[in-house]
């Protein structure tokens, strides 16, 4: 199976959609943020605080090279900025989870663990800056994606079915 690479803005539901797909398929689960936290043995928030964002982006690049070379049959969910790695398309079929910024915020705020979701994402500390980042990134997400899934008002099951159908067609 060709890898699936889930991309999209923070809080759009990459992790939740991945868990739903994993229930129904034999993909191996990989999460780039989790890999970075295990490699570094500390939380992303700490890495940003101590080392800065540029250092974190270097870690993402290294992981991307490893994924391209060594990983198959996997469903890879990524951090919201991972899409910038140069070899993204060589890792697998790139699937964008797309939704308006306001819907993403609503989704985070309605989550039972909203506070911890916000706390662990340093780039959501300032919501105005986050909205600007969203607007800057959205056209880039669209440009790099092989498959675009509008997740607005869709259940996890609907999203996962749509992804699997489109991935099959994509070959
Ligand atoms: C980031 C998104 C985060 C995490 C880091 C940076 C980003 O992942 O990788 O805080 O640049 O958008 P999620 O998209 O899982 O929140």
mmCIF file of C-alpha atoms and ligand atoms in Angstrom:
data_model
loop_
_atom_site.group_PDB
_atom_site.id
_atom_site.type_symbol
_atom_site.label_atom_id
_atom_site.label_comp_id
_atom_site.label_asym_id
_atom_site.label_seq_id
_atom_site.Cartn_x
_atom_site.Cartn_y
_atom_site.Cartn_z
ATOM 1 C CA UNK A 1 0.000 0.000 0.000
ATOM 2 C CA UNK A 2 1.218 3.468 -0.869
ATOM 3 C CA UNK A 3 1.527 5.699 2.192
ATOM 4 C CA UNK A 4 -1.183 8.265 2.896
ATOM 5 C CA UNK A 5 0.089 11.607 4.187
ATOM 6 C CA UNK A 6 -2.569 13.643 6.002
ATOM 7 C CA UNK A 7 -1.922 17.373 5.972
ATOM 8 C CA UNK A 8 -3.938 20.378 7.145
ATOM 9 C CA UNK A 9 -4.108 23.163 9.681
ATOM 10 C CA UNK A 10 -3.785 22.626 13.432
ATOM 11 C CA UNK A 11 -7.004 21.336 14.938
ATOM 12 C CA UNK A 12 -8.664 20.363 11.646
ATOM 13 C CA UNK A 13 -8.891 16.753 12.845
ATOM 14 C CA UNK A 14 -5.921 14.937 11.285
ATOM 15 C CA UNK A 15 -5.433 12.757 14.365
ATOM 16 C CA UNK A 16 -9.130 11.907 14.730
ATOM 17 C CA UNK A 17 -9.552 11.096 11.029
ATOM 18 C CA UNK A 18 -6.405 8.964 11.129
ATOM 19 C CA UNK A 19 -7.730 6.961 14.090
ATOM 20 C CA UNK A 20 -11.000 6.383 12.223
ATOM 21 C CA UNK A 21 -9.204 5.129 9.080
ATOM 22 C CA UNK A 22 -7.015 2.867 11.200
ATOM 23 C CA UNK A 23 -10.089 1.131 12.609
ATOM 24 C CA UNK A 24 -10.998 -0.095 9.144
ATOM 25 C CA UNK A 25 -7.676 -0.703 7.432
ATOM 26 C CA UNK A 26 -4.306 -2.327 7.899
ATOM 27 C CA UNK A 27 -2.231 0.816 7.586
ATOM 28 C CA UNK A 28 0.527 1.353 10.132
ATOM 29 C CA UNK A 29 -0.043 4.514 12.192
ATOM 30 C CA UNK A 30 2.610 7.223 12.185
ATOM 31 C CA UNK A 31 2.324 10.730 13.611
ATOM 32 C CA UNK A 32 5.184 13.127 12.854
ATOM 33 C CA UNK A 33 4.630 15.190 16.023
ATOM 34 C CA UNK A 34 4.724 12.027 18.154
ATOM 35 C CA UNK A 35 7.919 10.906 16.399
ATOM 36 C CA UNK A 36 9.555 14.244 17.118
ATOM 37 C CA UNK A 37 8.508 14.154 20.775
ATOM 38 C CA UNK A 38 9.900 10.621 21.187
ATOM 39 C CA UNK A 39 13.149 11.447 19.382
ATOM 40 C CA UNK A 40 13.658 14.534 21.518
ATOM 41 C CA UNK A 41 12.130 13.069 24.647
ATOM 42 C CA UNK A 42 10.210 16.286 25.313
ATOM 43 C CA UNK A 43 7.015 18.016 24.259
ATOM 44 C CA UNK A 44 6.724 20.162 21.138
ATOM 45 C CA UNK A 45 5.875 23.155 23.274
ATOM 46 C CA UNK A 46 9.183 22.736 25.101
ATOM 47 C CA UNK A 47 11.107 22.349 21.834
ATOM 48 C CA UNK A 48 9.593 25.605 20.541
ATOM 49 C CA UNK A 49 10.369 27.385 23.830
ATOM 50 C CA UNK A 50 13.949 26.165 24.205
ATOM 51 C CA UNK A 51 15.144 25.765 20.633
ATOM 52 C CA UNK A 52 12.772 27.867 18.548
ATOM 53 C CA UNK A 53 10.648 27.055 15.535
ATOM 54 C CA UNK A 54 13.542 26.765 13.038
ATOM 55 C CA UNK A 55 15.003 23.865 15.014
ATOM 56 C CA UNK A 56 11.619 22.111 15.012
ATOM 57 C CA UNK A 57 11.379 22.527 11.225
ATOM 58 C CA UNK A 58 14.788 20.880 10.829
ATOM 59 C CA UNK A 59 13.522 17.900 12.811
ATOM 60 C CA UNK A 60 10.521 17.711 10.473
ATOM 61 C CA UNK A 61 12.845 17.688 7.449
ATOM 62 C CA UNK A 62 14.886 14.830 8.890
ATOM 63 C CA UNK A 63 11.757 12.844 9.605
ATOM 64 C CA UNK A 64 10.514 13.475 6.070
ATOM 65 C CA UNK A 65 13.715 12.015 4.605
ATOM 66 C CA UNK A 66 13.423 8.963 6.814
ATOM 67 C CA UNK A 67 9.748 8.493 5.882
ATOM 68 C CA UNK A 68 10.562 8.640 2.166
ATOM 69 C CA UNK A 69 13.361 6.132 2.455
ATOM 70 C CA UNK A 70 12.099 3.654 4.987
ATOM 71 C CA UNK A 71 8.344 3.748 5.502
ATOM 72 C CA UNK A 72 5.651 1.854 3.594
ATOM 73 C CA UNK A 73 2.020 0.844 4.154
ATOM 74 C CA UNK A 74 1.533 3.707 6.568
ATOM 75 C CA UNK A 75 -1.014 6.366 7.345
ATOM 76 C CA UNK A 76 1.077 9.345 8.320
ATOM 77 C CA UNK A 77 -0.575 12.220 10.131
ATOM 78 C CA UNK A 78 1.528 15.341 10.197
ATOM 79 C CA UNK A 79 1.906 18.600 12.103
ATOM 80 C CA UNK A 80 0.285 21.607 10.435
ATOM 81 C CA UNK A 81 3.591 22.917 9.065
ATOM 82 C CA UNK A 82 4.998 19.596 7.840
ATOM 83 C CA UNK A 83 3.612 20.143 4.319
ATOM 84 C CA UNK A 84 6.589 22.421 3.624
ATOM 85 C CA UNK A 85 9.166 19.626 3.494
ATOM 86 C CA UNK A 86 10.610 19.400 -0.014
ATOM 87 C CA UNK A 87 10.066 15.669 -0.476
ATOM 88 C CA UNK A 88 6.422 15.604 0.726
ATOM 89 C CA UNK A 89 5.006 14.107 -2.494
ATOM 90 C CA UNK A 90 7.649 11.376 -2.506
ATOM 91 C CA UNK A 91 6.428 10.113 0.870
ATOM 92 C CA UNK A 92 2.964 9.131 -0.345
ATOM 93 C CA UNK A 93 -0.451 10.326 -1.519
ATOM 94 C CA UNK A 94 -0.969 13.742 0.051
ATOM 95 C CA UNK A 95 -4.477 14.210 1.465
ATOM 96 C CA UNK A 96 -5.514 17.668 2.654
ATOM 97 C CA UNK A 97 -8.189 18.014 5.330
ATOM 98 C CA UNK A 98 -9.703 21.387 4.501
ATOM 99 C CA UNK A 99 -12.044 23.604 6.515
ATOM 100 C CA UNK A 100 -12.540 27.341 7.114
ATOM 101 C CA UNK A 101 -10.538 28.831 10.003
ATOM 102 C CA UNK A 102 -13.683 29.630 12.022
ATOM 103 C CA UNK A 103 -14.869 26.017 11.759
ATOM 104 C CA UNK A 104 -11.499 24.747 12.950
ATOM 105 C CA UNK A 105 -11.619 27.055 15.967
ATOM 106 C CA UNK A 106 -15.154 25.941 16.714
ATOM 107 C CA UNK A 107 -14.040 22.323 16.543
ATOM 108 C CA UNK A 108 -11.223 22.937 19.023
ATOM 109 C CA UNK A 109 -13.396 24.970 21.402
ATOM 110 C CA UNK A 110 -16.143 22.344 21.427
ATOM 111 C CA UNK A 111 -13.691 19.569 22.280
ATOM 112 C CA UNK A 112 -13.853 18.329 25.891
ATOM 113 C CA UNK A 113 -10.070 18.846 26.157
ATOM 114 C CA UNK A 114 -10.127 22.266 24.496
ATOM 115 C CA UNK A 115 -7.725 23.838 26.974
ATOM 116 C CA UNK A 116 -5.068 21.185 26.577
ATOM 117 C CA UNK A 117 -5.495 21.234 22.775
ATOM 118 C CA UNK A 118 -4.795 24.960 22.777
ATOM 119 C CA UNK A 119 -2.015 24.757 25.331
ATOM 120 C CA UNK A 120 0.085 22.222 23.484
ATOM 121 C CA UNK A 121 0.037 24.233 20.236
ATOM 122 C CA UNK A 122 2.341 27.241 20.562
ATOM 123 C CA UNK A 123 1.198 28.651 17.221
ATOM 124 C CA UNK A 124 -2.377 28.961 18.521
ATOM 125 C CA UNK A 125 -1.384 31.223 21.439
ATOM 126 C CA UNK A 126 -2.316 34.301 19.448
ATOM 127 C CA UNK A 127 -5.518 33.689 17.492
ATOM 128 C CA UNK A 128 -5.103 36.676 15.204
ATOM 129 C CA UNK A 129 -1.639 35.506 14.209
ATOM 130 C CA UNK A 130 -3.020 31.990 13.792
ATOM 131 C CA UNK A 131 -5.673 33.264 11.393
ATOM 132 C CA UNK A 132 -3.008 35.038 9.337
ATOM 133 C CA UNK A 133 -0.963 31.859 9.274
ATOM 134 C CA UNK A 134 -4.043 29.954 8.101
ATOM 135 C CA UNK A 135 -4.627 32.428 5.276
ATOM 136 C CA UNK A 136 -1.014 32.261 4.224
ATOM 137 C CA UNK A 137 -0.923 28.499 4.261
ATOM 138 C CA UNK A 138 -4.273 27.590 2.758
ATOM 139 C CA UNK A 139 -3.303 28.166 -0.898
ATOM 140 C CA UNK A 140 -0.075 26.260 -0.270
ATOM 141 C CA UNK A 141 -1.956 23.333 1.240
ATOM 142 C CA UNK A 142 -4.280 23.279 -1.771
ATOM 143 C CA UNK A 143 -1.361 23.428 -4.194
ATOM 144 C CA UNK A 144 0.534 20.510 -2.704
ATOM 145 C CA UNK A 145 -2.432 18.159 -2.098
ATOM 146 C CA UNK A 146 -3.213 15.206 -4.380
ATOM 147 C CA UNK A 147 -6.627 14.829 -2.756
ATOM 148 C CA UNK A 148 -8.687 17.527 -1.011
ATOM 149 C CA UNK A 149 -11.332 16.610 1.553
ATOM 150 C CA UNK A 150 -13.687 19.293 2.831
ATOM 151 C CA UNK A 151 -14.261 18.080 6.380
ATOM 152 C CA UNK A 152 -16.736 20.803 7.372
ATOM 153 C CA UNK A 153 -19.843 19.310 8.977
ATOM 154 C CA UNK A 154 -18.841 15.763 8.095
ATOM 155 C CA UNK A 155 -18.547 12.889 10.542
ATOM 156 C CA UNK A 156 -15.248 11.097 11.014
ATOM 157 C CA UNK A 157 -16.777 8.116 9.266
ATOM 158 C CA UNK A 158 -17.796 10.184 6.240
ATOM 159 C CA UNK A 159 -14.336 11.733 6.021
ATOM 160 C CA UNK A 160 -12.558 8.432 6.301
ATOM 161 C CA UNK A 161 -14.790 6.752 3.678
ATOM 162 C CA UNK A 162 -14.221 9.633 1.270
ATOM 163 C CA UNK A 163 -10.470 9.461 1.765
ATOM 164 C CA UNK A 164 -10.256 5.710 1.220
ATOM 165 C CA UNK A 165 -12.408 5.928 -1.917
ATOM 166 C CA UNK A 166 -10.337 8.720 -3.417
ATOM 167 C CA UNK A 167 -7.018 7.142 -2.457
ATOM 168 C CA UNK A 168 -8.061 3.950 -4.249
ATOM 169 C CA UNK A 169 -8.889 5.902 -7.403
ATOM 170 C CA UNK A 170 -5.627 7.823 -7.182
ATOM 171 C CA UNK A 171 -3.808 4.482 -7.328
HETATM 172 C C1 LIG B 1 2.340 23.191 13.869
HETATM 173 C C2 LIG B 1 1.339 22.284 14.136
HETATM 174 C C3 LIG B 1 1.407 21.325 15.259
HETATM 175 C C4 LIG B 1 2.866 21.043 15.634
HETATM 176 C C5 LIG B 1 3.578 22.320 15.896
HETATM 177 C C6 LIG B 1 3.579 23.260 14.686
HETATM 178 C C7 LIG B 1 2.167 24.115 12.717
HETATM 179 O O1 LIG B 1 0.771 20.103 14.895
HETATM 180 O O2 LIG B 1 3.514 20.330 14.616
HETATM 181 O O3 LIG B 1 2.967 22.934 17.004
HETATM 182 O O4 LIG B 1 3.159 24.707 12.268
HETATM 183 O O5 LIG B 1 1.033 24.251 12.221
HETATM 184 P P1 LIG B 1 -0.847 19.934 14.720
HETATM 185 O O6 LIG B 1 -1.211 20.348 13.331
HETATM 186 O O7 LIG B 1 -1.078 18.487 14.953
HETATM 187 O O8 LIG B 1 -1.487 20.797 15.748
#
